[in-house]
mmCIF file of C-alpha atoms in Angstrom:
data_model
loop_
_atom_site.group_PDB
_atom_site.id
_atom_site.type_symbol
_atom_site.label_atom_id
_atom_site.label_comp_id
_atom_site.label_asym_id
_atom_site.label_seq_id
_atom_site.Cartn_x
_atom_site.Cartn_y
_atom_site.Cartn_z
ATOM 1 C CA UNK A 1 -15.777 -5.307 -31.614
ATOM 2 C CA UNK A 2 -12.597 -4.811 -33.972
ATOM 3 C CA UNK A 3 -9.307 -4.018 -32.686
ATOM 4 C CA UNK A 4 -10.396 -0.198 -33.824
ATOM 5 C CA UNK A 5 -13.732 -0.121 -32.344
ATOM 6 C CA UNK A 6 -14.291 3.716 -30.760
ATOM 7 C CA UNK A 7 -15.096 2.177 -27.370
ATOM 8 C CA UNK A 8 -12.322 0.224 -26.998
ATOM 9 C CA UNK A 9 -9.974 2.874 -28.180
ATOM 10 C CA UNK A 10 -11.643 4.919 -25.262
ATOM 11 C CA UNK A 11 -11.448 2.045 -22.832
ATOM 12 C CA UNK A 12 -7.633 1.414 -23.531
ATOM 13 C CA UNK A 13 -7.069 5.355 -23.513
ATOM 14 C CA UNK A 14 -8.692 5.751 -19.659
ATOM 15 C CA UNK A 15 -7.110 2.522 -18.823
ATOM 16 C CA UNK A 16 -3.545 4.389 -19.598
ATOM 17 C CA UNK A 17 -4.500 7.476 -18.043
ATOM 18 C CA UNK A 18 -5.686 5.591 -14.932
ATOM 19 C CA UNK A 19 -1.911 3.237 -15.112
ATOM 20 C CA UNK A 20 0.023 6.857 -15.432
ATOM 21 C CA UNK A 21 -1.853 8.504 -12.507
ATOM 22 C CA UNK A 22 -1.031 5.523 -10.319
ATOM 23 C CA UNK A 23 2.865 5.198 -11.537
ATOM 24 C CA UNK A 24 3.444 8.664 -10.985
ATOM 25 C CA UNK A 25 1.678 9.070 -7.710
ATOM 26 C CA UNK A 26 3.828 5.669 -6.604
ATOM 27 C CA UNK A 27 7.092 7.252 -7.696
ATOM 28 C CA UNK A 28 6.214 10.531 -5.829
ATOM 29 C CA UNK A 29 5.584 8.861 -2.868
ATOM 30 C CA UNK A 30 8.591 6.267 -2.971
ATOM 31 C CA UNK A 31 11.066 9.157 -3.505
ATOM 32 C CA UNK A 32 9.647 10.889 -0.145
ATOM 33 C CA UNK A 33 9.636 7.790 1.739
ATOM 34 C CA UNK A 34 12.692 6.292 0.459
ATOM 35 C CA UNK A 35 14.964 9.617 0.992
ATOM 36 C CA UNK A 36 12.870 10.603 4.513
ATOM 37 C CA UNK A 37 12.512 7.152 6.287
ATOM 38 C CA UNK A 38 14.577 4.405 4.367
ATOM 39 C CA UNK A 39 11.047 2.604 3.235
ATOM 40 C CA UNK A 40 9.365 1.613 0.306
ATOM 41 C CA UNK A 41 6.391 2.163 -0.903
ATOM 42 C CA UNK A 42 4.956 -1.343 -0.413
ATOM 43 C CA UNK A 43 6.857 -1.534 2.535
ATOM 44 C CA UNK A 44 4.769 1.690 4.355
ATOM 45 C CA UNK A 45 1.821 -0.321 3.087
ATOM 46 C CA UNK A 46 3.050 -3.684 4.469
ATOM 47 C CA UNK A 47 3.166 -1.912 7.973
ATOM 48 C CA UNK A 48 -0.007 0.426 7.225
ATOM 49 C CA UNK A 49 -1.828 -2.716 6.998
ATOM 50 C CA UNK A 50 -0.439 -5.217 9.970
ATOM 51 C CA UNK A 51 -0.883 -2.137 12.085
ATOM 52 C CA UNK A 52 -4.367 -1.900 11.784
ATOM 53 C CA UNK A 53 -5.060 -5.464 13.068
ATOM 54 C CA UNK A 54 -6.485 -6.577 16.255
ATOM 55 C CA UNK A 55 -6.814 -9.498 19.036
ATOM 56 C CA UNK A 56 -10.319 -9.728 18.001
ATOM 57 C CA UNK A 57 -11.819 -12.041 15.640
ATOM 58 C CA UNK A 58 -10.780 -12.121 12.540
ATOM 59 C CA UNK A 59 -8.454 -9.388 13.679
ATOM 60 C CA UNK A 60 -4.979 -11.138 12.426
ATOM 61 C CA UNK A 61 -4.453 -11.731 8.529
ATOM 62 C CA UNK A 62 -3.353 -14.839 7.024
ATOM 63 C CA UNK A 63 -0.578 -14.190 4.693
ATOM 64 C CA UNK A 64 -3.149 -14.612 1.777
ATOM 65 C CA UNK A 65 -4.849 -11.606 2.838
ATOM 66 C CA UNK A 66 -2.290 -9.614 3.465
ATOM 67 C CA UNK A 67 -0.716 -10.328 -0.075
ATOM 68 C CA UNK A 68 -4.278 -9.331 -1.476
ATOM 69 C CA UNK A 69 -3.925 -6.017 0.968
ATOM 70 C CA UNK A 70 -0.569 -5.042 -0.468
ATOM 71 C CA UNK A 71 -1.066 -6.296 -3.895
ATOM 72 C CA UNK A 72 2.099 -8.419 -4.337
ATOM 73 C CA UNK A 73 2.053 -12.284 -4.586
ATOM 74 C CA UNK A 74 2.287 -14.210 -1.358
ATOM 75 C CA UNK A 75 5.877 -15.538 -2.233
ATOM 76 C CA UNK A 76 6.912 -11.537 -2.483
ATOM 77 C CA UNK A 77 4.535 -10.892 0.785
ATOM 78 C CA UNK A 78 7.006 -13.073 2.564
ATOM 79 C CA UNK A 79 10.234 -11.762 1.430
ATOM 80 C CA UNK A 80 9.131 -8.564 2.047
ATOM 81 C CA UNK A 81 8.056 -9.657 5.775
ATOM 82 C CA UNK A 82 11.296 -11.521 5.868
ATOM 83 C CA UNK A 83 12.702 -7.795 5.039
ATOM 84 C CA UNK A 84 11.582 -6.380 7.935
ATOM 85 C CA UNK A 85 11.192 -8.725 10.725
ATOM 86 C CA UNK A 86 15.470 -8.222 9.592
ATOM 87 C CA UNK A 87 15.270 -4.458 10.336
ATOM 88 C CA UNK A 88 13.277 -5.299 14.053
ATOM 89 C CA UNK A 89 9.780 -3.846 12.282
ATOM 90 C CA UNK A 90 8.124 -7.002 12.011
ATOM 91 C CA UNK A 91 7.721 -10.439 14.139
ATOM 92 C CA UNK A 92 6.399 -13.876 13.219
ATOM 93 C CA UNK A 93 4.557 -16.059 15.377
ATOM 94 C CA UNK A 94 2.839 -19.005 15.172
ATOM 95 C CA UNK A 95 -1.188 -18.760 15.642
ATOM 96 C CA UNK A 96 -2.354 -19.965 19.154
ATOM 97 C CA UNK A 97 -5.118 -21.595 17.985
ATOM 98 C CA UNK A 98 -3.483 -23.391 14.931
ATOM 99 C CA UNK A 99 -0.369 -24.481 14.811
ATOM 100 C CA UNK A 100 -0.092 -24.336 10.664
ATOM 101 C CA UNK A 101 -0.712 -20.403 10.854
ATOM 102 C CA UNK A 102 1.773 -18.215 11.099
ATOM 103 C CA UNK A 103 0.979 -13.976 12.249
ATOM 104 C CA UNK A 104 3.238 -11.301 11.822
ATOM 105 C CA UNK A 105 2.772 -8.079 14.075
ATOM 106 C CA UNK A 106 4.354 -4.873 13.997
ATOM 107 C CA UNK A 107 6.597 -4.055 16.675
ATOM 108 C CA UNK A 108 7.189 -0.990 18.618
ATOM 109 C CA UNK A 109 9.839 -0.030 16.469
ATOM 110 C CA UNK A 110 7.740 -0.308 13.270
ATOM 111 C CA UNK A 111 4.949 1.043 14.686
ATOM 112 C CA UNK A 112 7.022 4.355 15.586
ATOM 113 C CA UNK A 113 8.681 4.361 11.947
ATOM 114 C CA UNK A 114 5.283 4.053 10.711
ATOM 115 C CA UNK A 115 3.639 7.116 12.691
ATOM 116 C CA UNK A 116 6.881 9.195 11.215
ATOM 117 C CA UNK A 117 6.109 7.864 7.686
ATOM 118 C CA UNK A 118 2.497 8.549 7.711
ATOM 119 C CA UNK A 119 2.533 12.191 6.941
ATOM 120 C CA UNK A 120 5.586 11.691 4.907
ATOM 121 C CA UNK A 121 3.220 9.715 2.835
ATOM 122 C CA UNK A 122 0.426 11.807 3.136
ATOM 123 C CA UNK A 123 2.061 14.761 2.142
ATOM 124 C CA UNK A 124 3.969 13.615 -0.572
ATOM 125 C CA UNK A 125 -0.157 12.020 -2.101
ATOM 126 C CA UNK A 126 -1.328 15.354 -2.051
ATOM 127 C CA UNK A 127 1.779 17.163 -3.792
ATOM 128 C CA UNK A 128 1.228 14.068 -6.910
ATOM 129 C CA UNK A 129 -2.269 14.670 -6.972
ATOM 130 C CA UNK A 130 -2.228 18.327 -7.161
ATOM 131 C CA UNK A 131 0.381 17.902 -9.670
ATOM 132 C CA UNK A 132 -1.769 15.691 -11.506
ATOM 133 C CA UNK A 133 -4.469 17.688 -11.577
ATOM 134 C CA UNK A 134 -3.345 20.352 -13.906
ATOM 135 C CA UNK A 135 -2.832 17.558 -16.450
ATOM 136 C CA UNK A 136 -6.057 17.267 -18.469
ATOM 137 C CA UNK A 137 -5.790 13.903 -18.712
ATOM 138 C CA UNK A 138 -5.568 13.113 -15.403
ATOM 139 C CA UNK A 139 -7.737 15.616 -13.947
ATOM 140 C CA UNK A 140 -11.006 13.725 -13.861
ATOM 141 C CA UNK A 141 -9.081 10.800 -12.691
ATOM 142 C CA UNK A 142 -7.763 12.577 -9.478
ATOM 143 C CA UNK A 143 -11.212 14.501 -8.809
ATOM 144 C CA UNK A 144 -12.902 10.705 -8.649
ATOM 145 C CA UNK A 145 -9.779 9.639 -6.329
ATOM 146 C CA UNK A 146 -10.824 12.844 -4.026
ATOM 147 C CA UNK A 147 -14.574 11.707 -4.269
ATOM 148 C CA UNK A 148 -14.180 8.613 -2.748
ATOM 149 C CA UNK A 149 -15.226 7.856 0.739
ATOM 150 C CA UNK A 150 -14.089 4.551 2.153
ATOM 151 C CA UNK A 151 -16.022 3.336 5.132
ATOM 152 C CA UNK A 152 -13.792 2.834 7.947
ATOM 153 C CA UNK A 153 -14.148 0.489 10.998
ATOM 154 C CA UNK A 154 -15.400 2.147 14.042
#
């Protein structure tokens, strides 16, 4: 294969379209969350991920798992947790079975903000997808996103 191989070019174009779709969606959601709830997309995602923890076995996430879930480095995730903790939206505590482990929970204020922000996030996502669907280059990707069915925990 060479750099001008049509298969590579098509692959690069597909990747470019996917990156464009992601960027447009994230920017649209970011503007909506910031203006209405003073939250970034990353902050919203972190609150959402942490709100799904439970007290059962394997129910609390280690910082690496949280970082993977919000697609950030561990250090960036720690800084994000600290910012939200400073705002009273998260709290950290030592793992009861392993004193080296630190868990993070969403506070009542964090859950309230998340509940208020969720409709904004969902509406902004829908708006961004509808707008992208009007672009012939992005429409096939929008259809794929809309067709995805992710298993939810019972």
